[in-house]
Short mmCIF file of N, CA and C in Angstrom, two decimals:
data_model
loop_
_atom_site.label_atom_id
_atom_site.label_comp_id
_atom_site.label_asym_id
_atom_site.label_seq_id
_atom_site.Cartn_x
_atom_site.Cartn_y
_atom_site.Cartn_z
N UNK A 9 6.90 22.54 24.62
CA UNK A 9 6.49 22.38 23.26
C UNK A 9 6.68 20.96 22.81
N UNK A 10 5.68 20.40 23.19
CA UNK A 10 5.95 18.49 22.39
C UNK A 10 5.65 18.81 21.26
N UNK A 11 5.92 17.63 19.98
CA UNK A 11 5.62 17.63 19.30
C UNK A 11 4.52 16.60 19.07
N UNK A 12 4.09 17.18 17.79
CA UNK A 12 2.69 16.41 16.86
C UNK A 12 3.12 15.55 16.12
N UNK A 13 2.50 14.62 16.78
CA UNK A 13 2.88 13.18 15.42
C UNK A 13 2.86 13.28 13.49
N UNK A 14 1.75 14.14 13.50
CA UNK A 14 1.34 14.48 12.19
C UNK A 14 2.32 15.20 11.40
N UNK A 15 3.20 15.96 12.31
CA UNK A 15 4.19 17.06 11.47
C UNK A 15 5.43 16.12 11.71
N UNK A 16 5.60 15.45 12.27
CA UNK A 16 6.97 14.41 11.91
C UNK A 16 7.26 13.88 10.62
N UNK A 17 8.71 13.79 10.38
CA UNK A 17 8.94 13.17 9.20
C UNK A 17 8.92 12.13 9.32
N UNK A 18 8.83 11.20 10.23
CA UNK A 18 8.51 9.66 9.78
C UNK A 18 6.95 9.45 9.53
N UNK A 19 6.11 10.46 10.16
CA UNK A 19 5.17 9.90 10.53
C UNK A 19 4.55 10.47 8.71
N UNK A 20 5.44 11.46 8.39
CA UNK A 20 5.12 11.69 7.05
C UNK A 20 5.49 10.60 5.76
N UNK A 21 6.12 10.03 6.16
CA UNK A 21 6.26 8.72 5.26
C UNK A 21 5.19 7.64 5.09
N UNK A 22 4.23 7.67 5.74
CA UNK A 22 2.89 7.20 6.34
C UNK A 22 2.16 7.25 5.16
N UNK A 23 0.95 6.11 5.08
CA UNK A 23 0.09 6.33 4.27
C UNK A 23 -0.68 7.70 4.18
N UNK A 24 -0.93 8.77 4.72
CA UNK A 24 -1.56 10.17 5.18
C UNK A 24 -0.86 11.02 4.21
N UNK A 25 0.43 10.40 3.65
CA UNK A 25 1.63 11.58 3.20
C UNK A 25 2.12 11.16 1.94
N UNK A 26 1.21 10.74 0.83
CA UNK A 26 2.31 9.44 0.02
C UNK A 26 3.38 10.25 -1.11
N UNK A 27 3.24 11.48 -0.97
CA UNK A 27 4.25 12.05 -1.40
C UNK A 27 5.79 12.02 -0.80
N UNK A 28 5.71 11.98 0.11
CA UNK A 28 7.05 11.75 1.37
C UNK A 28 7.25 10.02 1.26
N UNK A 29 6.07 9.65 1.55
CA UNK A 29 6.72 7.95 1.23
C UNK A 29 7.22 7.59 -0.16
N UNK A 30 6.42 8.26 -1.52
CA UNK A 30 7.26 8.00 -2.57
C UNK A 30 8.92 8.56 -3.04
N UNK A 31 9.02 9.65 -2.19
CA UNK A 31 10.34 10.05 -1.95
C UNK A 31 11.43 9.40 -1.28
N UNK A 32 10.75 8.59 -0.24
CA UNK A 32 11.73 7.95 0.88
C UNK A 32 11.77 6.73 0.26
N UNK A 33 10.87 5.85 -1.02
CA UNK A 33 10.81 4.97 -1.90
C UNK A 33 12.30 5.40 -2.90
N UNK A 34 12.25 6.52 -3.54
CA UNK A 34 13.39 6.94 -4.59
C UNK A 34 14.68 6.80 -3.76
N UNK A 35 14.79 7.49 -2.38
CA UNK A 35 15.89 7.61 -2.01
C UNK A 35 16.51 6.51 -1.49
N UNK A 36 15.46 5.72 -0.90
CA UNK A 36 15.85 3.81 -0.42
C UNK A 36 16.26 4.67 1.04
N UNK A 37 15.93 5.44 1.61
CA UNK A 37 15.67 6.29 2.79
C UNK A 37 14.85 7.23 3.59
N UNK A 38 14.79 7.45 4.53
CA UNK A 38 13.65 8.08 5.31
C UNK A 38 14.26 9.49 4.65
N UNK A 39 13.52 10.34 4.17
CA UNK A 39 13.65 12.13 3.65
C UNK A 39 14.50 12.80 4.96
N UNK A 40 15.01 13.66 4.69
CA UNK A 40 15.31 14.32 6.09
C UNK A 40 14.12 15.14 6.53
N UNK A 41 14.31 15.41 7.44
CA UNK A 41 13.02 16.04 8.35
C UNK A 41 12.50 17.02 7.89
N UNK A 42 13.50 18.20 7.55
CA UNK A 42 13.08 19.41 6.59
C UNK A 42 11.55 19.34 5.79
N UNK A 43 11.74 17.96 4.81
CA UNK A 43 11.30 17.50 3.80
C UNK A 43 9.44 17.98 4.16
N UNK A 44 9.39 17.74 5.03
CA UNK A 44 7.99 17.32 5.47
C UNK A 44 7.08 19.14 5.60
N UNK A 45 7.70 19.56 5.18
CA UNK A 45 7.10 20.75 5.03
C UNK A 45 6.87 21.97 3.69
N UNK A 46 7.64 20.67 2.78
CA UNK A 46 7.68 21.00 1.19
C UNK A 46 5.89 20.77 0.56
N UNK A 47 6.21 21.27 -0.49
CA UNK A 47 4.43 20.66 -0.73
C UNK A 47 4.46 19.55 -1.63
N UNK A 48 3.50 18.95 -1.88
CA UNK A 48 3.18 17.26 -2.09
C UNK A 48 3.81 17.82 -3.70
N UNK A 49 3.39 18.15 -4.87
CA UNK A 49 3.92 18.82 -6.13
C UNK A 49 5.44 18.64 -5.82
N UNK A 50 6.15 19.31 -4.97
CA UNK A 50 7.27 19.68 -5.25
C UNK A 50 7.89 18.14 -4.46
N UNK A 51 7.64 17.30 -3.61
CA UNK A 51 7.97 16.36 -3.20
C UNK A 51 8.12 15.03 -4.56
N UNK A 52 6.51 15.17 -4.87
CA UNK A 52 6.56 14.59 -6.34
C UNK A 52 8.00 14.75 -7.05
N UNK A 53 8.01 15.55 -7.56
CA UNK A 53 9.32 16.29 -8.30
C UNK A 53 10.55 15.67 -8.11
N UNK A 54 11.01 16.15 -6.91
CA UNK A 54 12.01 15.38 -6.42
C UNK A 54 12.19 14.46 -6.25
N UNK A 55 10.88 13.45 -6.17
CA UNK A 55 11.16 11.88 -6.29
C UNK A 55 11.50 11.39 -7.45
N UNK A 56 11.31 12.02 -8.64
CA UNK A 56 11.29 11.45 -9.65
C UNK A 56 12.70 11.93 -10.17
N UNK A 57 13.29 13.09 -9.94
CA UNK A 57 14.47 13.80 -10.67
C UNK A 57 15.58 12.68 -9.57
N UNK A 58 15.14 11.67 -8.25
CA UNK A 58 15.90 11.55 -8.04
C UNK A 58 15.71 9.77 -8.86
N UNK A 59 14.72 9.24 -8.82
CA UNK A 59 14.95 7.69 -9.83
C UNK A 59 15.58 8.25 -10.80
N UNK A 60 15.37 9.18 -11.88
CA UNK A 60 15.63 9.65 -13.13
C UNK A 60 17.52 9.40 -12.97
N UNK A 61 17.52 10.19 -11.70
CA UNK A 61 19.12 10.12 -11.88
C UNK A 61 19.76 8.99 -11.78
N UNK A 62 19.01 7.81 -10.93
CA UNK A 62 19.92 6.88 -10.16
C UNK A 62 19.57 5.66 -11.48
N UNK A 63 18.64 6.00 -12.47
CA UNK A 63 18.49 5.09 -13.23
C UNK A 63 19.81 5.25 -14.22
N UNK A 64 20.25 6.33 -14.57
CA UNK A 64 21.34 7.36 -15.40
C UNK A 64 22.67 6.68 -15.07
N UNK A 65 22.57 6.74 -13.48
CA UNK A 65 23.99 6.21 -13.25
C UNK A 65 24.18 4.88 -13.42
N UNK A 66 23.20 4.03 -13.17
CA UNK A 66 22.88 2.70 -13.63
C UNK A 66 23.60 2.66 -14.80
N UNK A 67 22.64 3.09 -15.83
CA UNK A 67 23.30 3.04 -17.07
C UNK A 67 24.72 3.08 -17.37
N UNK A 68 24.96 4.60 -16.78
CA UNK A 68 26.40 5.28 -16.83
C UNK A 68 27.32 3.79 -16.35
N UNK A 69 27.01 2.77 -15.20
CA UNK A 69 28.02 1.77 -14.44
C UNK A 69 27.80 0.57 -15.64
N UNK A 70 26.45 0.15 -16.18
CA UNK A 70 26.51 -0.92 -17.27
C UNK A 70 27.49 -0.80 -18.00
N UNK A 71 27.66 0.55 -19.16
CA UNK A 71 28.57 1.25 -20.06
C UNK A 71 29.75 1.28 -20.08
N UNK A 72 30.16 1.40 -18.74
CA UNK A 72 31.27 1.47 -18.12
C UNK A 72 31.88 0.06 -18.10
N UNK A 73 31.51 -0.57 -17.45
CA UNK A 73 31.71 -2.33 -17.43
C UNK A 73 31.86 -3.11 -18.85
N UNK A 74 30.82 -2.58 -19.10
CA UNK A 74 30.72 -3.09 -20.61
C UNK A 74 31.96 -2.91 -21.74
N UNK A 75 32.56 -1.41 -21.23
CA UNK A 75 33.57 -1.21 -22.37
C UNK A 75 34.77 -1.78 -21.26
N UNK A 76 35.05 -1.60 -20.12
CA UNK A 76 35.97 -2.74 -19.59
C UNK A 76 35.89 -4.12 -19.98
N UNK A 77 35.07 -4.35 -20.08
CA UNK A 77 35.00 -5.55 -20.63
C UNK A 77 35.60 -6.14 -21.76
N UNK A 78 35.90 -5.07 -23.17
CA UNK A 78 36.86 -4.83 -23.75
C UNK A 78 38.15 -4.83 -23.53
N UNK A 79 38.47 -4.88 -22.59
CA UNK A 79 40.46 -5.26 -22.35
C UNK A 79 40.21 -6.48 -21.69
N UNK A 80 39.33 -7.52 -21.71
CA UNK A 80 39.42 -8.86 -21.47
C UNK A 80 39.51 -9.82 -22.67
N UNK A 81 40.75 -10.04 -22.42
CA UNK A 81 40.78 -11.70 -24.03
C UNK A 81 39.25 -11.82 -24.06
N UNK A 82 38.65 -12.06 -25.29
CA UNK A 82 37.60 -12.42 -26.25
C UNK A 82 37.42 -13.96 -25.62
N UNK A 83 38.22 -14.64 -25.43
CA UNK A 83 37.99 -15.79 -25.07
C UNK A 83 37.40 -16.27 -23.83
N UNK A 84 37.55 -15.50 -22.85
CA UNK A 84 37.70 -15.14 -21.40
C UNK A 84 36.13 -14.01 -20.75
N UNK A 85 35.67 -13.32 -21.90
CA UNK A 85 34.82 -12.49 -21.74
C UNK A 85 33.63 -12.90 -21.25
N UNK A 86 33.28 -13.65 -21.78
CA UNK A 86 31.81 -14.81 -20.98
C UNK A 86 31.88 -15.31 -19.79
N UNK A 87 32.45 -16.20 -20.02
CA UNK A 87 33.03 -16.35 -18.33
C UNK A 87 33.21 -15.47 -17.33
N UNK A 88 33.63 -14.02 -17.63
CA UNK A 88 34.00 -13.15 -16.75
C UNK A 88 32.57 -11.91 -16.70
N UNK A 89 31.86 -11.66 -17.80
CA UNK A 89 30.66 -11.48 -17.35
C UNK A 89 29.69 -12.06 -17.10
N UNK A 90 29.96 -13.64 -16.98
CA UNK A 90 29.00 -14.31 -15.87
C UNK A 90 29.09 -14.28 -14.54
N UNK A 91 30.04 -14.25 -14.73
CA UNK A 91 31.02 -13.69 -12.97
C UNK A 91 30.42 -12.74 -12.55
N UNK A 92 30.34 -11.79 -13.42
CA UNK A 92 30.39 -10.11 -12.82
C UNK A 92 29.01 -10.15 -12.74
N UNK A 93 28.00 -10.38 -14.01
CA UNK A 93 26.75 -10.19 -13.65
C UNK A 93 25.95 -10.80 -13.92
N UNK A 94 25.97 -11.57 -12.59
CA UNK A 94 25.08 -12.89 -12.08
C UNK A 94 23.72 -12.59 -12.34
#
């Protein structure tokens, strides 16, 4: 039993598949293999619930920094978020 190029998950990341490549775009990774047998709708989906999230945590780490940034002397604060975010 070889396999078919066409039913591979890399080969599903391929222009042929751009639902799997926009997924493996969100994840900043190749999908796991499974993936490639979901349907293009539901691949959609998941690409987006996964930017949605990673944009969230983004936020969530700015927020975070930002109010640390608050127990730095006032004087000192510029300097130290030029430091931090170049």
């Amino acid at each position: 039993m070889g396999t078919d190029p066409g039913t591979d998950a890399r080969a599903g990341a391929g222009p042929d598949f751009p639902a799997l490549r926009e997924l493996a775009e969100a994840l900043g990774a190749p999908p796991p293999p499974g993936l490639a047998a979901a349907a293009p709708a539901e691949l959609a989906l998941l690409a987006r619930a996964v930017r949605t999230r990673r944009e969230s945590h983004a936020a969530g780490l700015n927020d975070a920094a930002e109010e640390a940034l608050k127990l730095v002397p006032a004087l000192a604060r510029g300097p130290v978020r030029r430091i931090l975010f170049r």
